[in-house]
Short mmCIF file of C-alpha atoms (C1' of nucleotides) in Angstrom, two decimals:
data_model
loop_
_atom_site.label_atom_id
_atom_site.label_comp_id
_atom_site.label_asym_id
_atom_site.label_seq_id
_atom_site.Cartn_x
_atom_site.Cartn_y
_atom_site.Cartn_z
CA MET A 1 -24.13 88.94 139.31
CA THR A 2 -22.33 92.23 138.91
CA GLU A 3 -24.20 92.68 135.66
CA THR A 4 -27.47 92.09 137.42
CA LYS A 5 -26.62 94.60 140.10
CA LYS A 6 -25.76 97.15 137.52
CA ASP A 7 -28.96 96.63 135.62
CA ASN A 8 -31.01 96.89 138.79
CA THR A 9 -29.37 100.10 139.88
CA GLU A 10 -29.56 101.69 136.49
CA GLU A 11 -33.22 100.84 136.29
CA LYS A 12 -33.87 102.21 139.76
CA ILE A 13 -32.12 105.42 138.80
CA LEU A 14 -34.10 105.77 135.61
CA ASN A 15 -37.39 105.27 137.40
CA ALA A 16 -36.52 107.70 140.16
CA ALA A 17 -35.21 110.28 137.72
CA GLN A 18 -38.34 110.02 135.65
CA ASN A 19 -40.58 110.66 138.66
CA VAL A 20 -38.60 113.64 139.84
CA PHE A 21 -37.92 115.22 136.45
CA ILE A 22 -41.53 114.91 135.33
CA LYS A 23 -42.80 116.70 138.41
CA LYS A 24 -40.06 119.29 138.85
CA GLY A 25 -38.56 119.71 135.40
CA MET A 26 -34.88 119.98 134.55
CA ASP A 27 -34.28 123.15 136.58
CA GLY A 28 -36.43 122.24 139.55
CA ALA A 29 -35.15 118.68 139.98
CA ARG A 30 -32.36 117.93 142.46
CA MET A 31 -29.83 115.14 142.08
CA GLN A 32 -30.15 114.52 145.82
CA GLU A 33 -33.88 113.92 145.51
CA ILE A 34 -33.37 111.51 142.63
CA ALA A 35 -30.71 109.65 144.63
CA ASP A 36 -33.02 109.44 147.64
CA GLU A 37 -35.91 108.15 145.58
CA ALA A 38 -33.63 105.55 144.00
CA GLY A 39 -32.28 104.54 147.41
CA ILE A 40 -28.66 105.34 146.55
CA ASN A 41 -26.40 108.33 146.91
CA LYS A 42 -25.45 111.20 144.66
CA ALA A 43 -22.00 109.88 143.84
CA LEU A 44 -23.44 106.74 142.35
CA LEU A 45 -25.79 108.79 140.25
CA HIS A 46 -22.83 110.54 138.69
CA TYR A 47 -21.09 107.24 138.25
CA TYR A 48 -23.91 106.00 136.00
CA PHE A 49 -24.79 109.24 134.23
CA ARG A 50 -21.88 111.62 134.36
CA THR A 51 -23.94 114.80 134.48
CA LYS A 52 -27.45 115.90 135.33
CA GLU A 53 -27.83 116.98 131.73
CA LYS A 54 -27.06 113.50 130.39
CA LEU A 55 -29.46 111.92 132.86
CA PHE A 56 -32.13 114.38 131.89
CA ASP A 57 -31.67 113.73 128.20
CA ALA A 58 -32.07 110.01 128.76
CA ILE A 59 -35.31 110.59 130.63
CA PHE A 60 -36.68 113.08 128.16
CA LYS A 61 -36.07 110.67 125.33
CA LYS A 62 -37.76 107.85 127.21
CA VAL A 63 -40.75 109.97 128.19
CA PHE A 64 -41.18 111.63 124.85
CA SER A 65 -41.41 108.26 123.17
CA LYS A 66 -44.44 107.64 125.32
CA ILE A 67 -46.31 110.81 124.51
CA LEU A 68 -46.52 110.19 120.79
CA PRO A 69 -47.46 106.54 120.95
CA ASN A 70 -49.63 104.28 118.88
CA LEU A 71 -50.06 107.25 116.59
CA MET A 72 -48.89 105.01 113.80
CA ASP A 73 -51.30 102.26 114.73
CA MET A 74 -54.02 104.64 113.71
CA VAL A 75 -52.51 104.68 110.25
CA TYR A 76 -51.86 101.03 109.57
CA SER A 77 -55.08 99.58 110.90
CA ASP A 78 -57.74 99.23 108.21
CA LEU A 79 -60.66 100.07 110.46
CA PRO A 80 -63.02 102.81 109.33
CA ILE A 81 -61.86 106.28 110.32
CA GLU A 82 -64.51 106.58 113.03
CA LYS A 83 -63.18 103.51 114.82
CA LYS A 84 -59.55 104.46 114.34
CA LEU A 85 -60.15 107.84 115.87
CA GLY A 86 -62.21 106.46 118.73
CA ILE A 87 -59.62 103.89 119.69
CA PHE A 88 -56.77 106.34 119.45
CA VAL A 89 -58.40 109.04 121.57
CA GLU A 90 -59.53 106.57 124.19
CA SER A 91 -56.18 104.87 124.65
CA TYR A 92 -54.38 108.19 124.50
CA ILE A 93 -56.47 109.78 127.24
CA ASP A 94 -55.94 106.63 129.29
CA LEU A 95 -52.21 106.98 128.90
CA LEU A 96 -52.25 110.67 129.84
CA MET A 97 -54.45 110.14 132.88
CA LYS A 98 -52.01 107.57 134.17
CA ASN A 99 -49.22 110.11 133.69
CA PRO A 100 -50.90 113.45 134.22
CA PHE A 101 -47.67 115.44 134.54
CA LEU A 102 -46.33 114.10 131.29
CA PRO A 103 -47.89 116.63 128.88
CA THR A 104 -46.72 119.67 130.80
CA PHE A 105 -43.29 118.15 131.23
CA VAL A 106 -42.88 117.63 127.51
CA LEU A 107 -44.26 121.05 126.62
CA LYS A 108 -42.07 122.65 129.24
CA GLU A 109 -38.80 121.08 128.16
CA MET A 110 -39.54 121.14 124.46
CA ASN A 111 -37.91 124.53 124.04
CA ARG A 112 -34.72 123.57 125.83
CA ASN A 113 -32.94 121.86 122.98
CA PRO A 114 -34.66 121.82 119.59
CA GLU A 115 -31.90 119.84 117.85
CA PHE A 116 -32.14 117.12 120.44
CA LEU A 117 -35.91 117.17 120.07
CA ALA A 118 -35.57 116.75 116.33
CA LYS A 119 -33.29 113.77 116.78
CA ILE A 120 -35.74 112.09 119.12
CA ILE A 121 -38.64 112.62 116.78
CA LYS A 122 -36.77 110.78 114.04
CA GLY A 123 -36.16 107.95 116.47
CA THR A 124 -39.80 107.46 117.40
CA GLY A 125 -40.63 106.02 114.01
CA ILE A 126 -43.48 108.47 113.64
CA GLN A 127 -43.98 109.56 110.09
CA PRO A 128 -46.37 112.48 109.88
CA ASP A 129 -46.51 112.05 106.12
CA LYS A 130 -48.10 108.65 106.48
CA ILE A 131 -50.72 110.04 108.83
CA PHE A 132 -51.47 112.90 106.49
CA ALA A 133 -51.71 110.51 103.55
CA MET A 134 -54.26 108.46 105.44
CA PHE A 135 -56.35 111.55 106.13
CA LYS A 136 -56.11 112.65 102.52
CA LYS A 137 -57.30 109.31 101.32
CA GLU A 138 -60.41 109.67 103.46
CA MET A 139 -60.98 113.13 102.05
CA GLU A 140 -60.63 112.02 98.46
CA ALA A 141 -62.97 109.13 99.08
CA GLY A 142 -65.51 111.71 100.23
CA ARG A 143 -65.83 110.28 103.70
CA ILE A 144 -64.56 113.36 105.49
CA ARG A 145 -64.56 116.94 104.33
CA LYS A 146 -61.49 118.46 102.77
CA MET A 147 -59.13 120.33 105.06
CA ASP A 148 -55.44 120.68 105.83
CA PRO A 149 -54.51 117.28 107.31
CA ARG A 150 -52.07 119.01 109.63
CA ASP A 151 -54.96 120.94 111.12
CA LEU A 152 -56.82 117.72 111.69
CA LEU A 153 -53.91 116.05 113.46
CA VAL A 154 -53.21 119.10 115.63
CA ASN A 155 -56.88 119.29 116.52
CA ILE A 156 -56.98 115.67 117.64
CA LEU A 157 -53.88 116.13 119.76
CA GLY A 158 -54.89 119.49 121.17
CA LEU A 159 -58.36 118.34 122.18
CA SER A 160 -56.83 115.35 123.96
CA ILE A 161 -53.76 116.89 125.55
CA PHE A 162 -54.81 120.39 126.57
CA PRO A 163 -57.40 119.44 129.21
CA ILE A 164 -54.85 117.22 130.92
CA ALA A 165 -52.10 119.81 130.83
CA ALA A 166 -54.44 122.47 132.19
CA ARG A 167 -55.74 120.26 134.99
CA PRO A 168 -55.15 122.65 137.92
CA LEU A 169 -56.85 125.50 136.08
CA MET A 170 -59.81 123.37 135.08
CA THR A 171 -60.23 121.77 138.48
CA ILE A 172 -60.52 125.18 140.06
CA MET A 173 -62.50 126.99 137.36
CA PHE A 174 -64.98 124.28 136.42
CA PHE A 175 -65.21 122.00 139.43
CA GLU A 176 -64.68 124.12 142.55
CA ASN A 177 -61.59 122.09 143.31
CA ASP A 178 -63.42 118.76 143.23
CA LYS A 179 -60.77 116.45 141.80
CA GLU A 180 -63.10 113.52 141.34
CA ALA A 181 -65.45 115.66 139.28
CA TYR A 182 -62.53 116.58 137.08
CA LYS A 183 -61.63 112.93 136.60
CA THR A 184 -65.18 112.03 135.66
CA PHE A 185 -65.20 114.86 133.18
CA ILE A 186 -62.03 113.64 131.48
CA GLU A 187 -63.35 110.08 131.52
CA ARG A 188 -66.40 111.26 129.60
CA ARG A 189 -64.25 113.20 127.18
CA LYS A 190 -62.89 109.95 125.82
CA LYS A 191 -66.15 109.80 123.93
CA THR A 192 -67.05 113.45 123.53
CA ILE A 193 -63.78 114.33 121.85
CA THR A 194 -64.35 111.74 119.17
CA GLU A 195 -67.95 112.87 118.75
CA PHE A 196 -66.87 116.48 118.51
CA ILE A 197 -64.35 115.70 115.79
CA LEU A 198 -66.58 113.37 113.82
CA HIS A 199 -69.44 115.87 113.84
CA SER A 200 -67.02 118.32 112.33
CA ILE A 201 -65.39 116.20 109.65
CA LEU A 202 -67.74 113.41 108.62
CA ILE A 203 -69.72 113.85 105.44
CA LYS A 204 -73.16 112.42 105.97
CA MET B 1 -38.90 163.35 141.12
CA THR B 2 -38.02 160.55 143.46
CA GLU B 3 -41.48 159.18 142.86
CA THR B 4 -40.88 159.24 139.13
CA LYS B 5 -37.59 157.46 139.51
CA LYS B 6 -39.23 154.80 141.59
CA ASP B 7 -42.00 154.27 139.09
CA ASN B 8 -39.55 154.01 136.25
CA THR B 9 -37.38 151.49 138.01
CA GLU B 10 -40.27 149.41 139.16
CA GLU B 11 -41.62 149.30 135.66
CA LYS B 12 -38.24 148.37 134.23
CA ILE B 13 -37.98 145.56 136.76
CA LEU B 14 -41.43 144.25 135.97
CA ASN B 15 -40.73 144.23 132.25
CA ALA B 16 -37.38 142.53 132.67
CA ALA B 17 -38.74 139.98 135.11
CA GLN B 18 -41.59 139.16 132.78
CA ASN B 19 -39.22 138.50 129.89
CA VAL B 20 -36.93 136.30 131.92
CA PHE B 21 -39.57 134.42 133.89
CA ILE B 22 -41.65 133.68 130.81
CA LYS B 23 -38.71 132.14 129.01
CA LYS B 24 -36.97 130.40 131.91
CA GLY B 25 -39.73 129.79 134.44
CA MET B 26 -39.48 130.29 138.20
CA ASP B 27 -36.71 127.72 138.71
CA GLY B 28 -34.70 128.55 135.61
CA ALA B 29 -34.76 132.32 136.03
CA ARG B 30 -31.86 134.10 137.75
CA MET B 31 -32.18 137.31 139.72
CA GLN B 32 -28.88 138.41 138.17
CA GLU B 33 -30.28 138.03 134.66
CA ILE B 34 -33.37 140.02 135.57
CA ALA B 35 -31.20 142.75 137.07
CA ASP B 36 -29.03 142.86 133.95
CA GLU B 37 -32.01 143.08 131.65
CA ALA B 38 -33.47 145.87 133.78
CA GLY B 39 -30.14 147.71 133.79
CA ILE B 40 -29.80 147.66 137.54
CA ASN B 41 -28.19 145.38 140.14
CA LYS B 42 -29.43 142.53 142.27
CA ALA B 43 -29.56 144.52 145.49
CA LEU B 44 -32.03 146.95 144.00
CA LEU B 45 -34.17 144.09 142.84
CA HIS B 46 -34.44 142.88 146.41
CA TYR B 47 -35.13 146.40 147.56
CA TYR B 48 -38.26 146.56 145.39
CA PHE B 49 -39.45 142.98 145.70
CA ARG B 50 -38.04 141.42 148.81
CA THR B 51 -37.78 137.88 147.47
CA LYS B 52 -37.67 136.11 144.16
CA GLU B 53 -40.93 134.42 145.10
CA LYS B 54 -42.75 137.73 145.57
CA LEU B 55 -41.42 139.05 142.28
CA PHE B 56 -42.49 135.89 140.52
CA ASP B 57 -45.98 136.03 141.96
CA ALA B 58 -46.39 139.59 140.77
CA ILE B 59 -45.37 138.55 137.26
CA PHE B 60 -47.50 135.43 137.19
CA LYS B 61 -50.54 137.41 138.20
CA LYS B 62 -49.86 140.00 135.53
CA VAL B 63 -49.26 137.43 132.82
CA PHE B 64 -52.12 135.17 133.76
CA SER B 65 -54.54 138.06 133.47
CA LYS B 66 -53.48 138.29 129.85
CA ILE B 67 -54.03 134.66 128.93
CA LEU B 68 -57.71 134.55 129.79
CA PRO B 69 -58.68 137.84 128.22
CA ASN B 70 -61.77 139.12 126.47
CA LEU B 71 -63.30 135.76 127.31
CA MET B 72 -66.13 137.67 128.89
CA ASP B 73 -66.56 139.92 125.85
CA MET B 74 -67.67 136.79 124.07
CA VAL B 75 -70.49 136.52 126.57
CA TYR B 76 -71.81 140.05 126.73
CA SER B 77 -71.79 140.89 123.06
CA ASP B 78 -75.09 140.14 121.37
CA LEU B 79 -73.60 139.03 118.09
CA PRO B 80 -74.61 135.64 116.72
CA ILE B 81 -72.57 132.77 118.08
CA GLU B 82 -70.67 132.35 114.80
CA LYS B 83 -69.38 135.90 114.96
CA LYS B 84 -68.61 135.78 118.67
CA LEU B 85 -66.54 132.68 118.21
CA GLY B 86 -64.74 134.00 115.15
CA ILE B 87 -63.78 137.25 116.81
CA PHE B 88 -62.63 135.54 119.98
CA VAL B 89 -60.45 132.96 118.27
CA GLU B 90 -58.90 135.50 115.95
CA SER B 91 -57.99 137.99 118.65
CA TYR B 92 -56.84 135.24 120.96
CA ILE B 93 -54.46 133.70 118.43
CA ASP B 94 -53.15 137.19 117.74
CA LEU B 95 -52.42 137.67 121.40
CA LEU B 96 -50.69 134.31 121.73
CA MET B 97 -48.57 134.82 118.63
CA LYS B 98 -47.32 138.10 120.06
CA ASN B 99 -46.42 136.22 123.27
CA PRO B 100 -45.56 132.71 122.10
CA PHE B 101 -43.94 131.62 125.37
CA LEU B 102 -46.93 132.67 127.40
CA PRO B 103 -49.00 129.47 127.13
CA THR B 104 -46.19 127.17 128.17
CA PHE B 105 -45.22 129.50 130.98
CA VAL B 106 -48.71 129.47 132.41
CA LEU B 107 -49.13 125.72 132.01
CA LYS B 108 -45.70 125.15 133.53
CA GLU B 109 -46.20 127.27 136.64
CA MET B 110 -49.86 126.39 137.11
CA ASN B 111 -49.00 123.46 139.36
CA ARG B 112 -46.70 125.46 141.61
CA ASN B 113 -49.29 127.01 143.86
CA PRO B 114 -52.92 126.08 143.29
CA GLU B 115 -54.29 128.33 146.06
CA PHE B 116 -52.55 131.31 144.53
CA LEU B 117 -53.89 130.31 141.15
CA ALA B 118 -57.42 130.14 142.55
CA LYS B 119 -57.06 133.62 144.01
CA ILE B 120 -55.92 135.04 140.70
CA ILE B 121 -58.77 133.44 138.82
CA LYS B 122 -61.26 135.17 141.10
CA GLY B 123 -59.49 138.43 140.39
CA THR B 124 -59.74 138.20 136.63
CA GLY B 125 -63.48 138.74 136.68
CA ILE B 126 -63.99 135.67 134.57
CA GLN B 127 -67.21 133.87 135.42
CA PRO B 128 -67.34 130.47 133.76
CA ASP B 129 -70.98 130.18 134.73
CA LYS B 130 -71.89 133.12 132.55
CA ILE B 131 -70.06 131.58 129.61
CA PHE B 132 -71.78 128.26 130.14
CA ALA B 133 -75.15 129.96 130.43
CA MET B 134 -74.56 131.65 127.10
CA PHE B 135 -73.74 128.31 125.46
CA LYS B 136 -76.78 126.69 127.01
CA LYS B 137 -79.02 129.40 125.68
CA GLU B 138 -77.78 128.68 122.18
CA MET B 139 -78.42 125.00 122.69
CA GLU B 140 -81.92 125.49 123.96
CA ALA B 141 -82.70 127.80 121.08
CA GLY B 142 -81.68 124.94 118.80
CA ARG B 143 -78.86 126.86 117.16
CA ILE B 144 -76.11 124.53 118.32
CA ARG B 145 -76.34 120.91 119.30
CA LYS B 146 -76.60 119.92 122.93
CA MET B 147 -73.38 119.09 124.75
CA ASP B 148 -71.58 119.77 128.01
CA PRO B 149 -70.77 123.50 127.81
CA ARG B 150 -67.53 122.84 129.67
CA ASP B 151 -66.46 120.57 126.84
CA LEU B 152 -67.20 123.29 124.36
CA LEU B 153 -65.16 125.90 126.23
CA VAL B 154 -62.23 123.54 126.73
CA ASN B 155 -62.33 122.63 123.07
CA ILE B 156 -62.17 126.26 121.99
CA LEU B 157 -59.25 126.95 124.30
CA GLY B 158 -57.39 123.73 123.50
CA LEU B 159 -57.66 124.18 119.75
CA SER B 160 -56.31 127.71 120.10
CA ILE B 161 -53.63 127.26 122.73
CA PHE B 162 -52.11 123.84 122.04
CA PRO B 163 -50.58 124.59 118.63
CA ILE B 164 -48.83 127.63 120.09
CA ALA B 165 -47.55 125.80 123.14
CA ALA B 166 -46.28 122.92 121.00
CA ARG B 167 -44.56 125.22 118.53
CA PRO B 168 -41.09 123.60 118.58
CA LEU B 169 -42.58 120.15 118.05
CA MET B 170 -44.81 121.31 115.23
CA THR B 171 -42.15 123.33 113.50
CA ILE B 172 -39.92 120.29 113.31
CA MET B 173 -42.55 117.62 112.64
CA PHE B 174 -44.73 119.43 110.14
CA PHE B 175 -42.54 122.09 108.59
CA GLU B 176 -38.98 120.75 108.50
CA ASN B 177 -37.92 123.57 110.79
CA ASP B 178 -39.27 126.28 108.52
CA LYS B 179 -40.45 128.88 111.03
CA GLU B 180 -42.21 131.01 108.48
CA ALA B 181 -44.26 128.06 107.30
CA TYR B 182 -45.31 127.49 110.89
CA LYS B 183 -46.39 131.11 111.24
CA THR B 184 -48.41 130.95 108.06
CA PHE B 185 -50.07 127.81 109.31
CA ILE B 186 -51.09 129.44 112.59
CA GLU B 187 -52.25 132.51 110.74
CA ARG B 188 -54.60 130.34 108.67
CA ARG B 189 -55.80 128.57 111.79
CA LYS B 190 -57.49 131.77 112.92
CA LYS B 191 -60.16 130.79 110.43
CA THR B 192 -59.91 127.01 110.36
CA ILE B 193 -60.39 126.65 114.11
CA THR B 194 -63.67 128.53 113.95
CA GLU B 195 -64.74 126.52 110.91
CA PHE B 196 -63.83 123.28 112.62
CA ILE B 197 -65.87 124.14 115.70
CA LEU B 198 -68.87 125.49 113.82
CA HIS B 199 -69.02 122.42 111.60
CA SER B 200 -69.20 120.40 114.76
CA ILE B 201 -71.76 122.35 116.75
CA LEU B 202 -74.02 124.28 114.37
CA ILE B 203 -77.42 122.81 113.61
CA LYS B 204 -78.19 123.48 109.99
"C1'" DG C 1 -20.06 99.21 142.07
"C1'" DT C 2 -20.94 101.73 146.08
"C1'" DC C 3 -19.92 104.62 149.74
"C1'" DT C 4 -18.17 109.12 152.66
"C1'" DA C 5 -16.10 113.32 152.36
"C1'" DT C 6 -15.00 117.37 150.01
"C1'" DA C 7 -14.09 120.66 146.35
"C1'" DT C 8 -16.05 124.29 143.60
"C1'" DG C 9 -19.09 127.44 141.98
"C1'" DG C 10 -23.36 129.89 141.85
"C1'" DC C 11 -27.39 131.88 143.73
"C1'" DG C 12 -30.60 134.44 146.83
"C1'" DA C 13 -30.32 137.63 150.15
"C1'" DT C 14 -28.36 141.25 153.31
"C1'" DA C 15 -25.07 144.98 155.25
"C1'" DG C 16 -23.72 149.24 154.89
"C1'" DA C 17 -21.76 153.34 152.35
"C1'" DC C 18 -23.34 157.14 149.51
"C1'" DG D 1 -33.18 155.01 145.93
"C1'" DT D 2 -28.99 152.93 144.31
"C1'" DC D 3 -24.64 150.94 144.62
"C1'" DT D 4 -20.40 147.51 146.09
"C1'" DA D 5 -19.10 143.89 148.79
"C1'" DT D 6 -20.04 139.83 151.09
"C1'" DC D 7 -22.44 136.17 153.70
"C1'" DG D 8 -24.33 131.63 153.86
"C1'" DC D 9 -26.30 128.05 151.70
"C1'" DC D 10 -27.11 124.59 148.50
"C1'" DA D 11 -26.29 122.07 144.16
"C1'" DT D 12 -23.36 119.67 140.88
"C1'" DA D 13 -19.54 117.20 140.57
"C1'" DT D 14 -15.15 114.71 141.91
"C1'" DA D 15 -11.56 112.15 144.99
"C1'" DG D 16 -10.51 108.33 147.05
"C1'" DA D 17 -11.39 104.41 150.37
"C1'" DC D 18 -13.60 99.89 150.43
#
DNA sequence: GTCTATATGGCGATAGAC
DNA sequence: GTCTATCGCCATATAGAC
């Protein structure tokens, strides 16, 4: 029973902390606000995670593991590259739209502690080399044109992530503050991103 | 003489504040640190800019006007689209590499005050409509394939900005922390971004 | 494990002399 | 216009009862 209580509280804290940290960042977040959102008090927060820093690190790790997801699925599936890319982009945009503050949060806090970031990356199980190898194979088979595979990966990520991170700017500049119009636009991008990339790399 | 003094101090403050705010953001920045970097004391800071908020707004406005630069040059020049794009990407990457914290700073603080952001955008003289019209003209002339011009603009910006904003991630993931290798990579991207886009949009 | 109360330090901002 | 000194608040963190 005590165990259960503990697990419940810890989970509540983690959820609350994630909400607050993602919106406000490490510096902007307040332990009081996290406590409120978790329905407990500050003292208990410090009982579970001794410092704000430790709590933040736990959240960053959790969140970061989300932002570079099924990237490896793209590698191990044996679908044709067009399908792989389509599925990845679509599910990735879905994920980002459900967590629209996530990209900015990660970009924002990325500079804070590079060593910690490096450690997390190892832990995600993502192996860039495998992704690059997959791209290279496609190039050597003559299905896509030759280019630096790192460029290709960065392009896929940039085309997907940037429009979500720059949401406020885009909503104002392109859609006169119409948030639904922005959403529709991103929804359509699920397809147009893939088209844009394939037009660029496919050898007909 | 007093005037000169004032101008000097104000300029020193603005420079210092820009450095600190860009690296630490609104929440992370400290008035004390800005004062130190400007070689003055806190009180004087408040004498020039009454509050931290006002100082920040001044800096954000200044910095934001940098990040969406010569975008309009791309429109008014009558070079062929290939050249326009090449020149824009190259000069834009140059700008970002000289101010590598700038993209994250803008993305980070973009959510803080959307109305203020909207006001600044008006002030930059950037008219998305003109850019879109230019793209549409190229499409109707059959030089580039038909697509949503907003997609095209976002793609250009995302491909250019994302790799700079995600620098720590990329340096670790792709270059085993070799910062020079990262720089070389970005340097090469000046050309590969344009190639990537042109391959996608040009009608041969 | 969870709470109330409090210590401790830091930060934005102001008062007031020069 | 520039400085020193200080106020007042708020945030992290701890002490100690239950």
